[in-house]
GROMACS .gro file of C-alpha atoms in nm:
model
  238
    1MET     CA    1   1.728  -4.222  -0.749
    2HIS     CA    2   1.642  -4.030  -0.463
    3ARG     CA    3   1.301  -3.971  -0.341
    4LEU     CA    4   1.179  -3.624  -0.338
    5SER     CA    5   1.082  -3.548  -0.019
    6PHE     CA    6   0.820  -3.293   0.141
    7VAL     CA    7   0.760  -3.128   0.510
    8VAL     CA    8   0.442  -3.031   0.463
    9PHE     CA    9   0.290  -2.626   0.722
   10ILE     CA   10  -0.102  -2.624   0.645
   11LEU     CA   11  -0.284  -2.331   0.610
   12VAL     CA   12  -0.034  -2.046   0.793
   13LEU     CA   13  -0.287  -1.768   0.811
   14LEU     CA   14  -0.161  -1.436   0.630
   15LEU     CA   15  -0.342  -1.243   0.880
   16PHE     CA   16  -0.091  -1.024   1.057
   17THR     CA   17  -0.184  -0.800   1.374
   18SER     CA   18   0.125  -0.626   1.361
   19SER     CA   19   0.009  -0.482   0.990
   20CYS     CA   20  -0.291  -0.235   0.963
   21GLN     CA   21  -0.488  -0.284   0.600
   22SER     CA   22  -0.530   0.014   0.431
   23SER     CA   23  -0.736  -0.105   0.201
   24GLN     CA   24  -1.107  -0.110   0.233
   25TYR     CA   25  -1.156  -0.477   0.214
   26LEU     CA   26  -1.432  -0.626   0.008
   27LEU     CA   27  -1.426  -0.314  -0.219
   28ASP     CA   28  -1.807  -0.357  -0.324
   29THR     CA   29  -2.092  -0.489  -0.235
   30ARG     CA   30  -2.149  -0.763  -0.559
   31PHE     CA   31  -1.866  -0.875  -0.429
   32ASP     CA   32  -1.993  -1.012  -0.084
   33THR     CA   33  -2.031  -1.283  -0.282
   34GLU     CA   34  -1.963  -1.742  -0.266
   35GLU     CA   35  -2.069  -1.698  -0.601
   36PHE     CA   36  -1.779  -1.732  -0.966
   37LEU     CA   37  -1.802  -1.323  -1.086
   38GLU     CA   38  -1.742  -1.389  -1.487
   39ASP     CA   39  -1.646  -0.988  -1.483
   40TYR     CA   40  -1.480  -0.981  -1.176
   41ASP     CA   41  -1.324  -1.290  -1.068
   42VAL     CA   42  -0.972  -1.433  -1.232
   43SER     CA   43  -1.002  -1.722  -1.446
   44MET     CA   44  -0.694  -2.004  -1.276
   45ASP     CA   45  -0.770  -2.156  -1.624
   46TYR     CA   46  -0.439  -2.078  -1.795
   47THR     CA   47  -0.228  -1.988  -1.498
   48ALA     CA   48   0.067  -2.253  -1.643
   49SER     CA   49   0.135  -2.041  -1.954
   50ARG     CA   50   0.251  -1.762  -1.652
   51GLY     CA   51   0.026  -1.431  -1.834
   52MET     CA   52   0.123  -1.565  -2.181
   53LEU     CA   53  -0.220  -1.661  -2.271
   54THR     CA   54  -0.582  -1.585  -2.174
   55ARG     CA   55  -0.926  -1.616  -2.276
   56ALA     CA   56  -1.265  -1.379  -2.265
   57GLY     CA   57  -1.615  -1.571  -2.478
   58ASP     CA   58  -1.514  -1.681  -2.825
   59VAL     CA   59  -1.135  -1.553  -2.821
   60TYR     CA   60  -0.831  -1.622  -2.669
   61TYR     CA   61  -0.552  -1.323  -2.658
   62ALA     CA   62  -0.155  -1.387  -2.581
   63SER     CA   63   0.157  -1.241  -2.571
   64MET     CA   64   0.372  -1.276  -2.873
   65GLY     CA   65   0.748  -1.092  -2.802
   66ASN     CA   66   0.674  -0.761  -2.741
   67LEU     CA   67   0.256  -0.774  -2.880
   68ALA     CA   68  -0.085  -0.831  -2.781
   69VAL     CA   69  -0.252  -1.110  -3.054
   70TYR     CA   70  -0.623  -1.238  -3.067
   71HIS     CA   71  -0.786  -1.543  -3.200
   72ASP     CA   72  -1.126  -1.561  -3.288
   73VAL     CA   73  -1.242  -1.905  -3.254
   74GLN     CA   74  -1.525  -1.905  -3.473
   75THR     CA   75  -1.373  -1.643  -3.712
   76GLY     CA   76  -1.033  -1.771  -3.765
   77VAL     CA   77  -0.944  -1.427  -3.782
   78THR     CA   78  -0.593  -1.401  -3.597
   79GLY     CA   79  -0.440  -1.134  -3.541
   80ALA     CA   80  -0.184  -0.843  -3.356
   81LEU     CA   81  -0.440  -0.688  -3.117
   82CYS     CA   82  -0.425  -0.325  -3.280
   83GLY     CA   83  -0.772  -0.004  -3.324
   84LYS     CA   84  -0.600   0.173  -3.503
   85ALA     CA   85  -0.603   0.236  -3.859
   86ASP     CA   86  -0.358   0.144  -4.103
   87CYS     CA   87  -0.078   0.032  -3.797
   88VAL     CA   88   0.144  -0.200  -3.941
   89HIS     CA   89   0.251  -0.270  -3.565
   90ASP     CA   90   0.647  -0.296  -3.607
   91SER     CA   91   0.657   0.009  -3.305
   92MET     CA   92   0.616   0.149  -3.028
   93ASN     CA   93   0.305   0.340  -3.154
   94CYS     CA   94   0.113   0.035  -3.223
   95ASN     CA   95  -0.173  -0.044  -2.999
   96ALA     CA   96  -0.074  -0.416  -2.990
   97PHE     CA   97   0.286  -0.315  -2.781
   98LEU     CA   98   0.377  -0.513  -2.509
   99ASP     CA   99   0.693  -0.368  -2.402
  100LEU     CA  100   0.927  -0.618  -2.214
  101GLY     CA  101   0.683  -0.670  -1.942
  102GLY     CA  102   0.343  -0.801  -2.188
  103ALA     CA  103   0.411  -1.164  -2.069
  104ASN     CA  104   0.156  -1.094  -1.796
  105ILE     CA  105  -0.174  -0.952  -1.913
  106GLN     CA  106  -0.510  -1.103  -1.851
  107VAL     CA  107  -0.886  -0.940  -1.960
  108TYR     CA  108  -1.094  -0.819  -1.600
  109ASP     CA  109  -1.446  -0.605  -1.727
  110GLY     CA  110  -1.393  -0.636  -2.036
  111LYS     CA  111  -1.029  -0.438  -2.062
  112LEU     CA  112  -0.710  -0.635  -2.153
  113TYR     CA  113  -0.512  -0.565  -1.872
  114TRP     CA  114  -0.094  -0.614  -1.843
  115LEU     CA  115   0.232  -0.420  -1.750
  116GLN     CA  116   0.518  -0.254  -1.884
  117MET     CA  117   0.853  -0.186  -1.763
  118ASN     CA  118   0.917   0.177  -1.599
  119PRO     CA  119   1.213   0.360  -1.528
  120THR     CA  120   1.147   0.272  -1.110
  121GLY     CA  121   0.914  -0.030  -1.147
  122TRP     CA  122   0.621  -0.176  -1.316
  123SER     CA  123   0.370   0.076  -1.458
  124LEU     CA  124  -0.048  -0.117  -1.568
  125TYR     CA  125  -0.176  -0.044  -1.891
  126ARG     CA  126  -0.478  -0.162  -2.017
  127MET     CA  127  -0.724  -0.131  -2.391
  128GLY     CA  128  -1.055  -0.291  -2.459
  129LEU     CA  129  -1.024  -0.608  -2.636
  130ASP     CA  130  -1.050  -0.446  -2.967
  131GLY     CA  131  -0.734  -0.329  -2.938
  132SER     CA  132  -0.876   0.098  -2.919
  133GLY     CA  133  -0.820   0.298  -2.628
  134ARG     CA  134  -0.530   0.151  -2.438
  135GLU     CA  135  -0.372   0.320  -2.145
  136ARG     CA  136  -0.170   0.360  -1.863
  137VAL     CA  137  -0.386   0.286  -1.515
  138GLN     CA  138  -0.131   0.351  -1.235
  139ASP     CA  139   0.297   0.238  -1.197
  140MET     CA  140   0.349  -0.021  -0.900
  141THR     CA  141   0.605   0.006  -0.722
  142ASP     CA  142   0.746  -0.347  -0.712
  143PRO     CA  143   1.139  -0.245  -0.863
  144GLU     CA  144   1.420  -0.495  -0.834
  145SER     CA  145   1.244  -0.779  -0.874
  146TYR     CA  146   1.219  -1.139  -1.109
  147ASP     CA  147   0.994  -1.398  -1.140
  148LEU     CA  148   0.698  -1.100  -1.135
  149GLN     CA  149   0.322  -1.235  -1.212
  150PHE     CA  150  -0.059  -1.008  -1.137
  151ALA     CA  151  -0.363  -1.027  -1.116
  152ILE     CA  152  -0.708  -0.872  -1.085
  153HIS     CA  153  -0.910  -1.001  -0.860
  154ARG     CA  154  -1.185  -0.831  -0.781
  155GLY     CA  155  -1.114  -0.456  -0.822
  156TYR     CA  156  -0.735  -0.556  -0.633
  157VAL     CA  157  -0.432  -0.632  -0.800
  158TYR     CA  158  -0.240  -0.867  -0.687
  159THR     CA  159   0.206  -0.913  -0.790
  160MET     CA  160   0.357  -1.144  -0.654
  161THR     CA  161   0.754  -1.106  -0.697
  162ILE     CA  162   1.089  -1.233  -0.584
  163LYS     CA  163   1.396  -1.008  -0.514
  164SER     CA  164   1.749  -1.090  -0.414
  165ASP     CA  165   1.910  -0.979  -0.127
  166VAL     CA  166   2.245  -0.988   0.051
  167SER     CA  167   2.336  -0.960   0.351
  168GLY     CA  168   2.620  -1.091   0.621
  169GLY     CA  169   2.768  -1.248   0.322
  170SER     CA  170   2.488  -1.453   0.231
  171SER     CA  171   2.272  -1.448  -0.049
  172SER     CA  172   1.850  -1.494  -0.015
  173ARG     CA  173   1.548  -1.476  -0.211
  174ILE     CA  174   1.208  -1.227  -0.053
  175LEU     CA  175   0.895  -1.362  -0.176
  176GLU     CA  176   0.618  -1.016  -0.112
  177ILE     CA  177   0.287  -1.023  -0.199
  178LYS     CA  178   0.109  -0.676  -0.181
  179GLN     CA  179  -0.237  -0.590  -0.291
  180TYR     CA  180  -0.293  -0.273  -0.489
  181VAL     CA  181  -0.672  -0.025  -0.509
  182LEU     CA  182  -0.673  -0.061  -0.912
  183GLY     CA  183  -0.688   0.255  -1.011
  184ALA     CA  184  -0.559   0.403  -0.678
  185GLN     CA  185  -0.249   0.613  -0.768
  186GLU     CA  186  -0.203   0.765  -0.383
  187GLU     CA  187  -0.274   0.526  -0.250
  188GLU     CA  188  -0.035   0.298  -0.077
  189PRO     CA  189  -0.054  -0.118  -0.156
  190TYR     CA  190  -0.084  -0.340   0.162
  191THR     CA  191   0.139  -0.582   0.142
  192ILE     CA  192  -0.007  -0.911   0.212
  193TYR     CA  193   0.342  -1.101   0.309
  194THR     CA  194   0.730  -1.096   0.264
  195GLN     CA  195   0.963  -1.335   0.383
  196ALA     CA  196   1.322  -1.443   0.294
  197TYR     CA  197   1.412  -1.739   0.194
  198ASP     CA  198   1.740  -1.952   0.176
  199GLY     CA  199   1.818  -2.136  -0.166
  200SER     CA  200   1.617  -2.187  -0.471
  201LEU     CA  201   1.202  -2.039  -0.453
  202GLN     CA  202   0.951  -2.113  -0.592
  203TYR     CA  203   0.559  -2.083  -0.578
  204VAL     CA  204   0.254  -2.067  -0.673
  205TYR     CA  205  -0.111  -1.888  -0.648
  206ALA     CA  206  -0.496  -1.891  -0.645
  207LEU     CA  207  -0.720  -1.654  -0.633
  208TYR     CA  208  -1.113  -1.727  -0.503
  209ARG     CA  209  -1.376  -1.551  -0.481
  210ASN     CA  210  -1.245  -1.370  -0.249
  211LYS     CA  211  -0.986  -1.632  -0.092
  212LEU     CA  212  -0.521  -1.571  -0.152
  213TYR     CA  213  -0.413  -1.865  -0.157
  214MET     CA  214   0.000  -1.956  -0.196
  215ALA     CA  215   0.226  -2.249  -0.200
  216VAL     CA  216   0.519  -2.240  -0.162
  217ASP     CA  217   0.827  -2.463  -0.219
  218ASN     CA  218   1.235  -2.373  -0.057
  219ASP     CA  219   1.533  -2.608  -0.169
  220LYS     CA  220   1.697  -2.474   0.133
  221ASN     CA  221   2.032  -2.658   0.106
  222PHE     CA  222   1.953  -2.602  -0.336
  223GLU     CA  223   2.005  -2.970  -0.363
  224GLY     CA  224   1.692  -3.044  -0.590
  225ARG     CA  225   1.625  -3.360  -0.418
  226SER     CA  226   1.360  -3.202  -0.137
  227TYR     CA  227   1.242  -2.905  -0.036
  228ASP     CA  228   1.049  -2.710   0.251
  229ARG     CA  229   0.629  -2.613   0.104
  230GLU     CA  230   0.430  -2.383   0.304
  231LEU     CA  231   0.077  -2.343   0.165
  232PHE     CA  232  -0.126  -2.024   0.234
  233GLU     CA  233  -0.388  -1.863   0.281
  234TYR     CA  234  -0.534  -1.506   0.309
  235ASP     CA  235  -0.871  -1.419   0.380
  236VAL     CA  236  -0.962  -1.051   0.179
  237ALA     CA  237  -1.241  -0.967   0.311
  238ALA     CA  238  -1.101  -1.040   0.769
   0.00000   0.00000   0.00000
């Protein structure tokens, strides 16, 4: 039985001097703190669900198929998250309908957010936690990507995508991390990181206060026995 080997690169900082950040760093003076902000900090408690489960107060919210559902711990009530009277939750007109991209859900500042596919990429939607007020917030410029994850944290939307690329007869996978200002459709996203990798690629991330942490595992030869691990830190306030 082969032992799994690791090559570890510690804290490669993602502060690229070749790029100019168009965003305004901390978007609110309230975010200049090391304290946990319940309404504005993404909870990492359900990261393992990859955006299919989250919780706010006594209510769980989940993506089941193409519907958003809720479960109230106190009352024991479970149902589709739709505030429309007499809705039978079987069409795209239902507020709980999430489309194909609805596996990514998050509660932020008292609303439920999720991504849906559009002809050129993805759109960010939101609605109230009672299933009312469904609306499109902004479009995200991440077409032709897979393994998409997103997180809203202290006024920014972060997207993490893997894209396939073929060049010179060889294929690679491109990991790209972008930062959008929530609700600012006219503002171009800031690319925090983009890098091509040979072989298989996996990643995990964590947002903590004003920093983004990322671990990237790259099996260059598809061996399944060893991989290179890179650890990154990105400081939003720097």
